[in-house]
XYZ file of C-alpha atoms in Angstrom:
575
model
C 7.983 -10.378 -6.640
C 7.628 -14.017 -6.030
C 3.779 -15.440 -6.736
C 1.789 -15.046 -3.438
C -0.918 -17.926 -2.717
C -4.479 -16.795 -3.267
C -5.845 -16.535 0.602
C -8.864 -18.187 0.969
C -11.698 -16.280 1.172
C -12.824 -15.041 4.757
C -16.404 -14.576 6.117
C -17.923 -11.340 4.770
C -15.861 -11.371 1.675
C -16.495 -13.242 -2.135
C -13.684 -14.688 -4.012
C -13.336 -12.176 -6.472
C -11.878 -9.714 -3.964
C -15.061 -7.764 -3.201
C -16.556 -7.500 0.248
C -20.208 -7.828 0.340
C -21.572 -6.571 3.628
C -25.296 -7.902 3.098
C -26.477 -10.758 0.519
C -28.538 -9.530 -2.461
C -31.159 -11.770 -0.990
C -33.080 -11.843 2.206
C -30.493 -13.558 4.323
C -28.241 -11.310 6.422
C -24.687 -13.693 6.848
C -22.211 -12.141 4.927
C -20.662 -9.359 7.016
C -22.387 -10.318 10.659
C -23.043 -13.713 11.781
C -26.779 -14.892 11.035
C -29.016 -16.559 13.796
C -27.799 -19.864 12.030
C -24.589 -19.141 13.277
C -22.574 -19.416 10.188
C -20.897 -15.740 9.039
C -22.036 -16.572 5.150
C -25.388 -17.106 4.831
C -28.220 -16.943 7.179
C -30.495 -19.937 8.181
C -33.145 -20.382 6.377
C -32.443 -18.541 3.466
C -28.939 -19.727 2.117
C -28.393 -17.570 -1.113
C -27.091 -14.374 0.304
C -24.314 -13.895 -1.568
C -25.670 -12.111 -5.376
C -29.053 -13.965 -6.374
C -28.437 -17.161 -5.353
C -25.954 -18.066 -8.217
C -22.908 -20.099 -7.378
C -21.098 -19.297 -10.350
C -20.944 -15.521 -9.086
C -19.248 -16.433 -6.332
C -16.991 -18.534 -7.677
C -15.373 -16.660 -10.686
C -14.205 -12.965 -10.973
C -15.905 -10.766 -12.864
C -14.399 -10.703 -16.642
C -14.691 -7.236 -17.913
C -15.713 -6.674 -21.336
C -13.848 -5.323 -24.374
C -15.741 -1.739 -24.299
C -15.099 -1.653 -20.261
C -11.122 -2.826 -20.975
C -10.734 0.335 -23.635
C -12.252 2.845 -21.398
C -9.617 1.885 -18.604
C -6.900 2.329 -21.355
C -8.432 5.467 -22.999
C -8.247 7.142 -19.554
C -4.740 5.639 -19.141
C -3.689 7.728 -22.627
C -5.499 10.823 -21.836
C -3.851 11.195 -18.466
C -0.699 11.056 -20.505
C -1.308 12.728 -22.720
C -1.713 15.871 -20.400
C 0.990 14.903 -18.971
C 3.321 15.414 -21.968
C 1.258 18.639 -22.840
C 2.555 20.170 -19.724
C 6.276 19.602 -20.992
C 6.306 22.547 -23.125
C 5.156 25.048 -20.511
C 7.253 22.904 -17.777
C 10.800 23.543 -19.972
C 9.901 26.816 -21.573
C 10.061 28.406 -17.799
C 13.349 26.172 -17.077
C 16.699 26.792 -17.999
C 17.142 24.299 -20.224
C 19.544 24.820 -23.485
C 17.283 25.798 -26.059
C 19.015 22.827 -28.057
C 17.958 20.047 -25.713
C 14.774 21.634 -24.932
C 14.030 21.459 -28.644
C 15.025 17.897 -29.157
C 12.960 16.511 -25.917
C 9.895 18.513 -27.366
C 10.165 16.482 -30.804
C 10.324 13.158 -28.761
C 7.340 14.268 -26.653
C 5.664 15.366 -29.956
C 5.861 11.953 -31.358
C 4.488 10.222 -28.488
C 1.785 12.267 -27.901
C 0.634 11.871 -32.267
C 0.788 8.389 -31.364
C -1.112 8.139 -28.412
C -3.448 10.215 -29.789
C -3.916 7.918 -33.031
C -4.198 5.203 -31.212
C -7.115 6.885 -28.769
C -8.966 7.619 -31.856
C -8.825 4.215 -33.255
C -10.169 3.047 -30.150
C -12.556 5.206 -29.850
C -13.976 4.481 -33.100
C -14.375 1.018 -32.870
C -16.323 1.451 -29.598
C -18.851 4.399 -30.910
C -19.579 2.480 -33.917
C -20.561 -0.503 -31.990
C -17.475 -2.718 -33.671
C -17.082 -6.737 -32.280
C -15.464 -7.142 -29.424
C -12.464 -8.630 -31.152
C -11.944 -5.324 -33.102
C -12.100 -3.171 -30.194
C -9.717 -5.763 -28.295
C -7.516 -5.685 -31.183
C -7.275 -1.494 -31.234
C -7.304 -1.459 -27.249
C -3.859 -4.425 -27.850
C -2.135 -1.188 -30.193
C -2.849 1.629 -27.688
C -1.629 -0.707 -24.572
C 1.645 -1.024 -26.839
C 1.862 2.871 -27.367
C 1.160 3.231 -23.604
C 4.097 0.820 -22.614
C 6.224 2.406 -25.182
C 5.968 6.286 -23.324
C 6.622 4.185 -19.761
C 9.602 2.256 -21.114
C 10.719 5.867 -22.218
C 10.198 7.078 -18.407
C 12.284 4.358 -17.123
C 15.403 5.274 -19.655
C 15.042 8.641 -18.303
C 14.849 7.521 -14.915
C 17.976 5.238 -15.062
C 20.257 7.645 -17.117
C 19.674 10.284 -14.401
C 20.411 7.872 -11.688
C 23.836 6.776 -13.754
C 24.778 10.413 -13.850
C 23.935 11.262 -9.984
C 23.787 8.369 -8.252
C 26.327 5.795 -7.118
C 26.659 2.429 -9.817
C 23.862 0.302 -10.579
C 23.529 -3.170 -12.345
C 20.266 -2.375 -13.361
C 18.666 -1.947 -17.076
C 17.059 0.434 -18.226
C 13.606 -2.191 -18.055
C 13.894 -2.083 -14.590
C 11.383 -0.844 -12.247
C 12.410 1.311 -9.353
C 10.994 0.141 -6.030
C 11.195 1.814 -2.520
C 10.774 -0.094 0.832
C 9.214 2.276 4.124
C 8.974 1.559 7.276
C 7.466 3.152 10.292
C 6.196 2.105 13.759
C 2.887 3.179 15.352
C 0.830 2.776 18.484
C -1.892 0.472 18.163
C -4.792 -1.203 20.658
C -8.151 -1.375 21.164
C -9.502 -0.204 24.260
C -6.843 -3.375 25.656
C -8.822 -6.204 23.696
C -5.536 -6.382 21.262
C -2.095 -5.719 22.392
C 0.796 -5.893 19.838
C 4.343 -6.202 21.577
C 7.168 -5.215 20.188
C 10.525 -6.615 22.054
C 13.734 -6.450 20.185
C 15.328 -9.055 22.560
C 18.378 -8.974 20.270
C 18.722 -5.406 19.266
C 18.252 -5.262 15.545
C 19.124 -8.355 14.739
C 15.828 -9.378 15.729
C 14.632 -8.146 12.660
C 16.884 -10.276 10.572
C 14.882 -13.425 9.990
C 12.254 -10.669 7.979
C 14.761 -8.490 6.558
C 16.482 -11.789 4.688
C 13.134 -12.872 3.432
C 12.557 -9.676 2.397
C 16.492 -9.409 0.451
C 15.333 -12.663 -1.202
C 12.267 -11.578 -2.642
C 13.871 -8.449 -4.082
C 16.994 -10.480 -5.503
C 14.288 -12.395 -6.873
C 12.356 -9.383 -8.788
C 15.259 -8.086 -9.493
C 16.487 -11.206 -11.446
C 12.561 -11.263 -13.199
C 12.836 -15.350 -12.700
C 10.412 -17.136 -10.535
C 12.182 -19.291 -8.241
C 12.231 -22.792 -7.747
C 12.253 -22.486 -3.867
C 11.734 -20.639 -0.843
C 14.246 -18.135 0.811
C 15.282 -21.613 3.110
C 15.715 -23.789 0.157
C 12.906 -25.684 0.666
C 11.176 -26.770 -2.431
C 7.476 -25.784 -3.694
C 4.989 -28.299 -3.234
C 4.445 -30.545 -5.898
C 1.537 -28.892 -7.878
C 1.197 -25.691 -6.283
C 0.576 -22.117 -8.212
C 4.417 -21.234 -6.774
C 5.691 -24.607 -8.097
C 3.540 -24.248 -11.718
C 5.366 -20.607 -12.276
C 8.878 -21.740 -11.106
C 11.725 -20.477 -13.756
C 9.346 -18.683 -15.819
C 10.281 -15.215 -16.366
C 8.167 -12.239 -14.559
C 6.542 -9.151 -16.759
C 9.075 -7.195 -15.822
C 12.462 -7.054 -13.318
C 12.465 -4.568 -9.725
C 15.338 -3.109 -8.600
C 15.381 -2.093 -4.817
C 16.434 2.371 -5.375
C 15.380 4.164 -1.862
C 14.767 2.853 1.673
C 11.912 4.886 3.297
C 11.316 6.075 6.842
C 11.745 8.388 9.797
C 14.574 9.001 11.714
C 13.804 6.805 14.483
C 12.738 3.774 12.426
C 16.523 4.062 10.534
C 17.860 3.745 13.907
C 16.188 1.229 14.611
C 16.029 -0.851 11.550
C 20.042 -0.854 11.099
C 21.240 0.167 14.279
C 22.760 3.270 13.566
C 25.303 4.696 16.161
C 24.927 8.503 14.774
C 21.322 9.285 15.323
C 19.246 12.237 16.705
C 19.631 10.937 20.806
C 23.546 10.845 20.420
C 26.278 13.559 20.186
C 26.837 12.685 16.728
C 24.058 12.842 15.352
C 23.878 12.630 11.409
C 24.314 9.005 9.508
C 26.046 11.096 6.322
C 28.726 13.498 8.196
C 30.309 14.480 11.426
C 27.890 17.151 12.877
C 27.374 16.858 16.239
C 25.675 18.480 19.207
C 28.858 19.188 20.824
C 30.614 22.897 20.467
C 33.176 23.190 17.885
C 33.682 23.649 14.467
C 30.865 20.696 13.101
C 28.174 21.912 15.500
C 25.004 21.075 13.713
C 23.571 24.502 14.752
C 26.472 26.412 12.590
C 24.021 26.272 9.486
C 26.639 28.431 7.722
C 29.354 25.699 7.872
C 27.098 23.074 6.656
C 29.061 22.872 3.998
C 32.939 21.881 5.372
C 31.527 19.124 7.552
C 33.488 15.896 6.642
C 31.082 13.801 5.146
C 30.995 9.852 4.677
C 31.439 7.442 1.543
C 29.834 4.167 1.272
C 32.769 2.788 3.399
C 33.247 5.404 5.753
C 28.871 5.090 6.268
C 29.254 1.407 7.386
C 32.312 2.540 9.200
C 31.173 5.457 11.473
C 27.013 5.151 11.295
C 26.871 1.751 11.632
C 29.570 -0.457 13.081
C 29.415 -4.359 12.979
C 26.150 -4.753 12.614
C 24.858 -5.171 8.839
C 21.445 -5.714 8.123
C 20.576 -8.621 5.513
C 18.800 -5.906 3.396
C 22.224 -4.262 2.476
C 22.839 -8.000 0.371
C 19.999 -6.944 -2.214
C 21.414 -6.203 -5.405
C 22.576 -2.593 -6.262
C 22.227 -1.506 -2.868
C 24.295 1.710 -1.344
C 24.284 3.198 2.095
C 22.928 6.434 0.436
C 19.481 4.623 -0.354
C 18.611 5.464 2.926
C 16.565 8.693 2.359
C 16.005 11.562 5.459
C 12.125 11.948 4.946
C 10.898 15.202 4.186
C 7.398 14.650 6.094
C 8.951 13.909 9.274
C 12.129 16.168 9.025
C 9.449 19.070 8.293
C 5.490 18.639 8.355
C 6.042 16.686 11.895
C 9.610 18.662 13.001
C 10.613 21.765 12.348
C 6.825 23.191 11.201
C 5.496 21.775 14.911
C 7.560 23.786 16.252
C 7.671 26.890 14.137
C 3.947 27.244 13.945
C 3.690 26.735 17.555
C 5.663 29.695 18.384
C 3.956 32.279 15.792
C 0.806 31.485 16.860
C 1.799 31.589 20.870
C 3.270 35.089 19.819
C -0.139 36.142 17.850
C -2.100 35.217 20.956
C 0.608 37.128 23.593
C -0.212 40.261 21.008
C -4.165 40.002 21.462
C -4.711 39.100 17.493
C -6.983 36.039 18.110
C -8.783 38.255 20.741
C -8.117 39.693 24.453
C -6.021 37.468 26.846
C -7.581 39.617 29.513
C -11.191 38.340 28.528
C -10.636 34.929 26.789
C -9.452 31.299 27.794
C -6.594 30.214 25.925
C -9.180 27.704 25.022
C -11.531 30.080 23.450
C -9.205 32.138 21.675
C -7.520 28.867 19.720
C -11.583 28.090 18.485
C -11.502 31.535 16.834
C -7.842 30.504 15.544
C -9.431 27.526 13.847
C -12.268 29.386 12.440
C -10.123 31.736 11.159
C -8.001 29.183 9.708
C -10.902 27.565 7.853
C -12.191 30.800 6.467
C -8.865 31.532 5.287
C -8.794 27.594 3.693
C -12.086 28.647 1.879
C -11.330 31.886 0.629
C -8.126 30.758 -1.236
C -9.240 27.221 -2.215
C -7.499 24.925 -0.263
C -8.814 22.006 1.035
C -8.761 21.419 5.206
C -10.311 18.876 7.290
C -8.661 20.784 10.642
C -10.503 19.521 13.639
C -10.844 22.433 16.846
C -6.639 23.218 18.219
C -6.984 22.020 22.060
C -4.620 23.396 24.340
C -3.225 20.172 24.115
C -1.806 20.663 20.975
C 0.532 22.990 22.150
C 2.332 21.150 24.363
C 3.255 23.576 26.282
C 4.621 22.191 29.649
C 6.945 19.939 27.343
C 10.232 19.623 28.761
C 11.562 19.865 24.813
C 9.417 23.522 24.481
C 6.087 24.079 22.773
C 5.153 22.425 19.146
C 1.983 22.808 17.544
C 0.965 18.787 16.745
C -1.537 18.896 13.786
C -1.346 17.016 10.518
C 1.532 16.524 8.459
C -0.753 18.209 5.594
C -2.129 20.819 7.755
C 0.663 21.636 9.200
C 2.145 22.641 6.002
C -0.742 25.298 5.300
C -0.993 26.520 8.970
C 2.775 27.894 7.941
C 1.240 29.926 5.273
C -1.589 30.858 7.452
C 0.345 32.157 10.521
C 2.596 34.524 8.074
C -0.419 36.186 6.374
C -1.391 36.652 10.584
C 1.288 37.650 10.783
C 1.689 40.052 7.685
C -1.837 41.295 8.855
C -0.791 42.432 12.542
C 1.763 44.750 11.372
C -0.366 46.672 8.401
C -2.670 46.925 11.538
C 0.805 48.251 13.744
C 1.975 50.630 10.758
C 4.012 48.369 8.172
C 7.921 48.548 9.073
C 7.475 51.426 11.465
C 6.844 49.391 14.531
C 9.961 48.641 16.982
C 8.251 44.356 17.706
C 11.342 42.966 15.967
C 10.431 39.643 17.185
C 7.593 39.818 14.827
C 9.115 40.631 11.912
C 11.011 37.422 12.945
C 7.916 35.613 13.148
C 6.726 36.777 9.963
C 9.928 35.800 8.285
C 10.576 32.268 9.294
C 6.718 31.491 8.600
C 7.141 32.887 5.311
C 10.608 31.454 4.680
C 8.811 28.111 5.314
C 5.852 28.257 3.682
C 7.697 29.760 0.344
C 9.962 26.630 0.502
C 7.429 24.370 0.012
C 5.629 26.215 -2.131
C 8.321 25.908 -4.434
C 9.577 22.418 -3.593
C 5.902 21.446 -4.522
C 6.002 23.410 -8.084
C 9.162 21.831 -8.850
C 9.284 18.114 -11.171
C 10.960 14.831 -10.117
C 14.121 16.298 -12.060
C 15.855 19.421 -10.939
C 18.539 21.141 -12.764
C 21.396 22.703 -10.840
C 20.066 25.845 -10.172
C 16.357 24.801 -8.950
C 18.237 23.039 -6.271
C 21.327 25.403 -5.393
C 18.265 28.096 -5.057
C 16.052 25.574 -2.280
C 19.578 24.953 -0.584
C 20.172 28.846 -0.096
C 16.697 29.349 0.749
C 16.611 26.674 3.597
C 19.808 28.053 4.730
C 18.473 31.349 5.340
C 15.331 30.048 7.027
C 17.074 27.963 9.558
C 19.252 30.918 10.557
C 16.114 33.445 11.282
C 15.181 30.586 13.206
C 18.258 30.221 15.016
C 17.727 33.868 15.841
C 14.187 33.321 17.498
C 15.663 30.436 19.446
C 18.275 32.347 20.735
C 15.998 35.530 21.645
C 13.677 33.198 23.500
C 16.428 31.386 25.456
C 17.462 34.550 26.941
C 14.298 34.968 28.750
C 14.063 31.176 29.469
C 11.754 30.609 27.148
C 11.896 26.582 25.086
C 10.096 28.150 21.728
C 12.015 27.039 19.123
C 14.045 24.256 20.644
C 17.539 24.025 18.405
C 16.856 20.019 17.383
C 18.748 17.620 15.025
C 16.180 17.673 12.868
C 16.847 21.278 11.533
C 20.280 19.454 10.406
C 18.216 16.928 8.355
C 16.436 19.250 6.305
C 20.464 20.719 5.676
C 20.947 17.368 4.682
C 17.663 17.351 2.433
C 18.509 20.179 0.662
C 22.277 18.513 0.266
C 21.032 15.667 -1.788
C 18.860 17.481 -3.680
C 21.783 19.847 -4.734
C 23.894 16.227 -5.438
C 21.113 14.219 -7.017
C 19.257 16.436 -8.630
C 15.909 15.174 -7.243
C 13.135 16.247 -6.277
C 13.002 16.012 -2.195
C 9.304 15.397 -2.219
C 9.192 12.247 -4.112
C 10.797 9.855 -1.965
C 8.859 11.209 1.504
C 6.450 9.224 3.717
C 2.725 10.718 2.950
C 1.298 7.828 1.095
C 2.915 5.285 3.338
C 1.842 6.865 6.335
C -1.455 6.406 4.727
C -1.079 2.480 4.268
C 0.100 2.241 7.906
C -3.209 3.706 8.953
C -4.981 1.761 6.527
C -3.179 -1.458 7.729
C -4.084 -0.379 11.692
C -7.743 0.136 10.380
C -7.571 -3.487 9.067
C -6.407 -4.616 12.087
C -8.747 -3.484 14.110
C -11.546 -5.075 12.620
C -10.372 -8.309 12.693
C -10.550 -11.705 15.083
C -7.545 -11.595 17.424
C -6.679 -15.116 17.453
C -3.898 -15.021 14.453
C -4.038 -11.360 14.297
C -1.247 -10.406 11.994
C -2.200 -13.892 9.276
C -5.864 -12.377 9.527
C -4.520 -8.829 8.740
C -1.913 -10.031 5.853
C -5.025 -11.594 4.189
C -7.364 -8.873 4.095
C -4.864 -6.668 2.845
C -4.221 -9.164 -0.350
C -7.705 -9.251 -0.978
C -7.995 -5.338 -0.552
C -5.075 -5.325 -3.099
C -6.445 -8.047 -5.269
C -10.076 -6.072 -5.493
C -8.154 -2.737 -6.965
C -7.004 -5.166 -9.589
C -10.331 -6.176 -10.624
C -11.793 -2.573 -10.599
C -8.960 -0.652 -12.746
């Protein structure tokens, strides 16, 4: 990426990245404003930034050579497990026994090297060696270390040539993702973001070409001479100083991240989840007939699109600047698991097991209880059951709320991506549990043996999505496609049972055709599902709102865009 100015530094923070919320010394200015009115140092006692030395505050930190080879000893030992776990990892796959022998040897030799070069380092620092010895041993393992990644990328780039649409990248190239999401955000009406898209999508554009820039930039691995209008660095600048040198390495834009409704959005798709045809990649629809996205079984004969016949039919005339970055395909956009799943389909599956546990009396006596009271023993439950089989939970009391239940779209159970994903599990051992109590298989509630079976259908799904690697072969992902298949149509079994009696558990949404469409691109890319979803960039958006809270409103989004480079540029210092 281009060369970002250094922001300057902001009250409460010191110019090597680092916030300091109270001076080392007796003056309180750096995080609150003193009585002297200034943010950085208190009146009366101006040194409250380290001990009083200037020179702290303006210079980094340098890390020494034995702190430098710890960083890259950890570095090697995490991959060195890592290739460790290739033997076990192929001897349970069906791999040829030929290849599998051949990518053991390679792996061999990379971990004997790593592992020499470790020891090297790790001589040099126990015996106390100079600093240029241990700098110089540290220098060989960093090469080893690049060596295994460079290795990683090969793999990563052969796979995509073999699955994926053309590419002009090298096999030097780094693989980048962009994700995008939108979220509520004010505070208590002190700070009120709006969002108008006067001019549909094409409001967006002025970002989205910056944005194209930049990455034809990385991709190139040249520094530019100027800016994404032409205009020309100033004269002296850090941007001007590293024009037309090359970069460390190149970037090459692979995935475009999001949920449904940001896709929409962002490119102004015609086939989304509100309309009758509803899927960017084929012709299912909501409409009876022969491509009705509720006919899981005939997933499979839906006309789908090609690159062409995506701009055609999902998109129209509208192109967004982003599709002008280099190596880019329609089929970059990526359905996210997180959202198609954790905050779809599991919302609303979990909601209806557990409304169906509490009709049945498991979570104690209707007759007696609240609903209110009866989903506090739910949660206890839950957590007990978190404890006794290790997993970790941070599940707040269920509300009645939660539930949604006078929805006009039916019931769905609003927790957590995460915990949503282990309430599954949870509600089919409750469920597993009520009929050993009922007699096994002998009792006639066929509805819960429904229950019981889409929960588990679910929760094994993941399970085994999760226990798969980035890389699946063609069986790993034939096996989640059947296995989806036959979930969704126990569901579409519950949905139909409940509409009969009027009942909006387990609404039929377009979102059950996503995860079709999921499990479709697994089977034609052979890749794992779960590492292109949204977790960890839901987590920066809630970072970034957290950031954003805290600080001034005048300039709001400036003020947030520098905090978050110094957040990022105080990770650098600390690895």
């Amino acid at each position: 990426m281009p060369a970002m100015p250094a922001p300057a530094a902001l009250p409460g923070a010191s110019t090597d990245g680092t916030c300091r919320g109270k001076g080392a010394g007796r003056g309180k200015g750096q995080g609150k404003k003193g009585k002297g009115g200034r943010g950085d140092a208190a009146k009366g006692d101006g040194k409250a930034a380290g001990k009083g030395k200037d020179a702290e505050l303006q210079e980094p930190r340098v890390k020494n050579a034995v702190q430098e080879a710890k960083k890259v000893m950890k570095t090697a030992a995490d991959q060195i497990l890592e290739c460790r776990s290739w033997d076990a990892l192929l001897a349970n796959s069906s791999t040829p026994l030929a290849l599998r022998s051949a990518v053991l040897q390679d792996i061999t030799k990379f971990v004997d090297g790593l592992e020499t070069a470790r020891k090297l380092v790790e001589a040099a620092v126990s015996s106390g060696a100079a600093d240029d010895v241990i700098r110089e041993h540290t220098k060989a393992l960093v090469a080893t270390i690049s060596d295994y990644k460079e290795a990683e990328l090969s793999r990563f780039w052969a796979h995509w040539r073999q699955h994926m649409p053309p590419h002009p990248a090298t096999d030097l190239h780094v693989p980048v993702g962009l994700a995008g999401d939108d979220t509520q955000y004010n505070l208590a009406g002190s700070k009120l973001v709006v969002y108008e898209l006067c001019v549909g999508e094409r409001t967006l554009d002025p970002i989205w070409r910056v944005a194209a820039w930049s990455l034809n930039i990385a991709f190139n691995g040249v520094y530019p001479t100027a800016g994404p209008l032409g205009d020309a660095w100033l004269k002296g600048s850090a941007r001007a100083k590293l024009a037309g040198k090359e970069m460390p390495c190149s970037y090459a834009l692979t995935e475009l991240r999001g949920d449904w409704k940001y896709h929409r959005e962002t490119f102004g798709l015609k086939r989304h989840y509100n309309a009758n045809a509803i899927c960017l990649f084929c012709k299912a629809s909501k409409v009876r007939g022969p491509t009705q996205f509720t006919s899981f079984e005939s997933f499979a004969t839906f006309e789908r699109f090609d690159a062409a016949g995506f701009i055609l039919h999902s998109i129209g005339s509208y192109v967004s600047p982003i599709f002008g970055v280099q190596g880019f395909n329609p089929f970059m956009v990526k359905l996210c698991l997180m959202h198609m799943s954790n905050l779809g389909a599991l919302q609303w599956v979990n909601a209806g097991a557990l409304l169906g546990l509490l009709e049945r009396g498991f979570f104690g006596d209707p007759a007696i209880l609240t609903l209110g009271q009866r989903l506090q023993i739910v949660t206890i439950r839950f957590r007990k059951w978190c404890s006794l089989h290790g997993i970790l939970q941070s599940q707040p009391f269920l509300t009645v709320g939660m539930l949604h239940l006078s929805s006009p779209q039916g019931p769905e159970l609003t927790l957590k991506a995460y915990h949503g994903r282990v309430f599954v599990q949870f509600m089919a051992s409750c469920c597993q549990a009520l009929l050993q109590q009922r007699g096994g298989g002998d009792n006639n509630d066929e509805e819960l043996v429904l229950l019981l079976a889409v929960c588990h259908g679910f929760a094994s799904w993941h399970l085994r999505l999760e226990s798969l690697p980035r890389y699946l072969d063609p069986a790993e992902a034939a096996a989640l496609r059947i296995s989806m298949e036959e979930t969704l149509r126990i569901y579409r079994r519950l949905a139909a049972r409940h509409a009969g009696t009027g009942s909006l558990r387990f609404p039929m949404r377009p979102k059950l055709h996503g995860l079709q469409e999921i499990c479709h691109f697994m089977e034609k890319t052979l890749i794992n599902a779960r590492f292109n979803h949204t977790f960890r960039d839901e987590d920066a958006m809630g970072f970034t709102k957290r950031v954003g809270k805290r600080v001034h409103k005048g300039l709001l989004e400036v003020r947030t865009l520098c905090r978050l480079l110094m957040r990022f540029r105080s990770e650098e210092h600390r690895q």
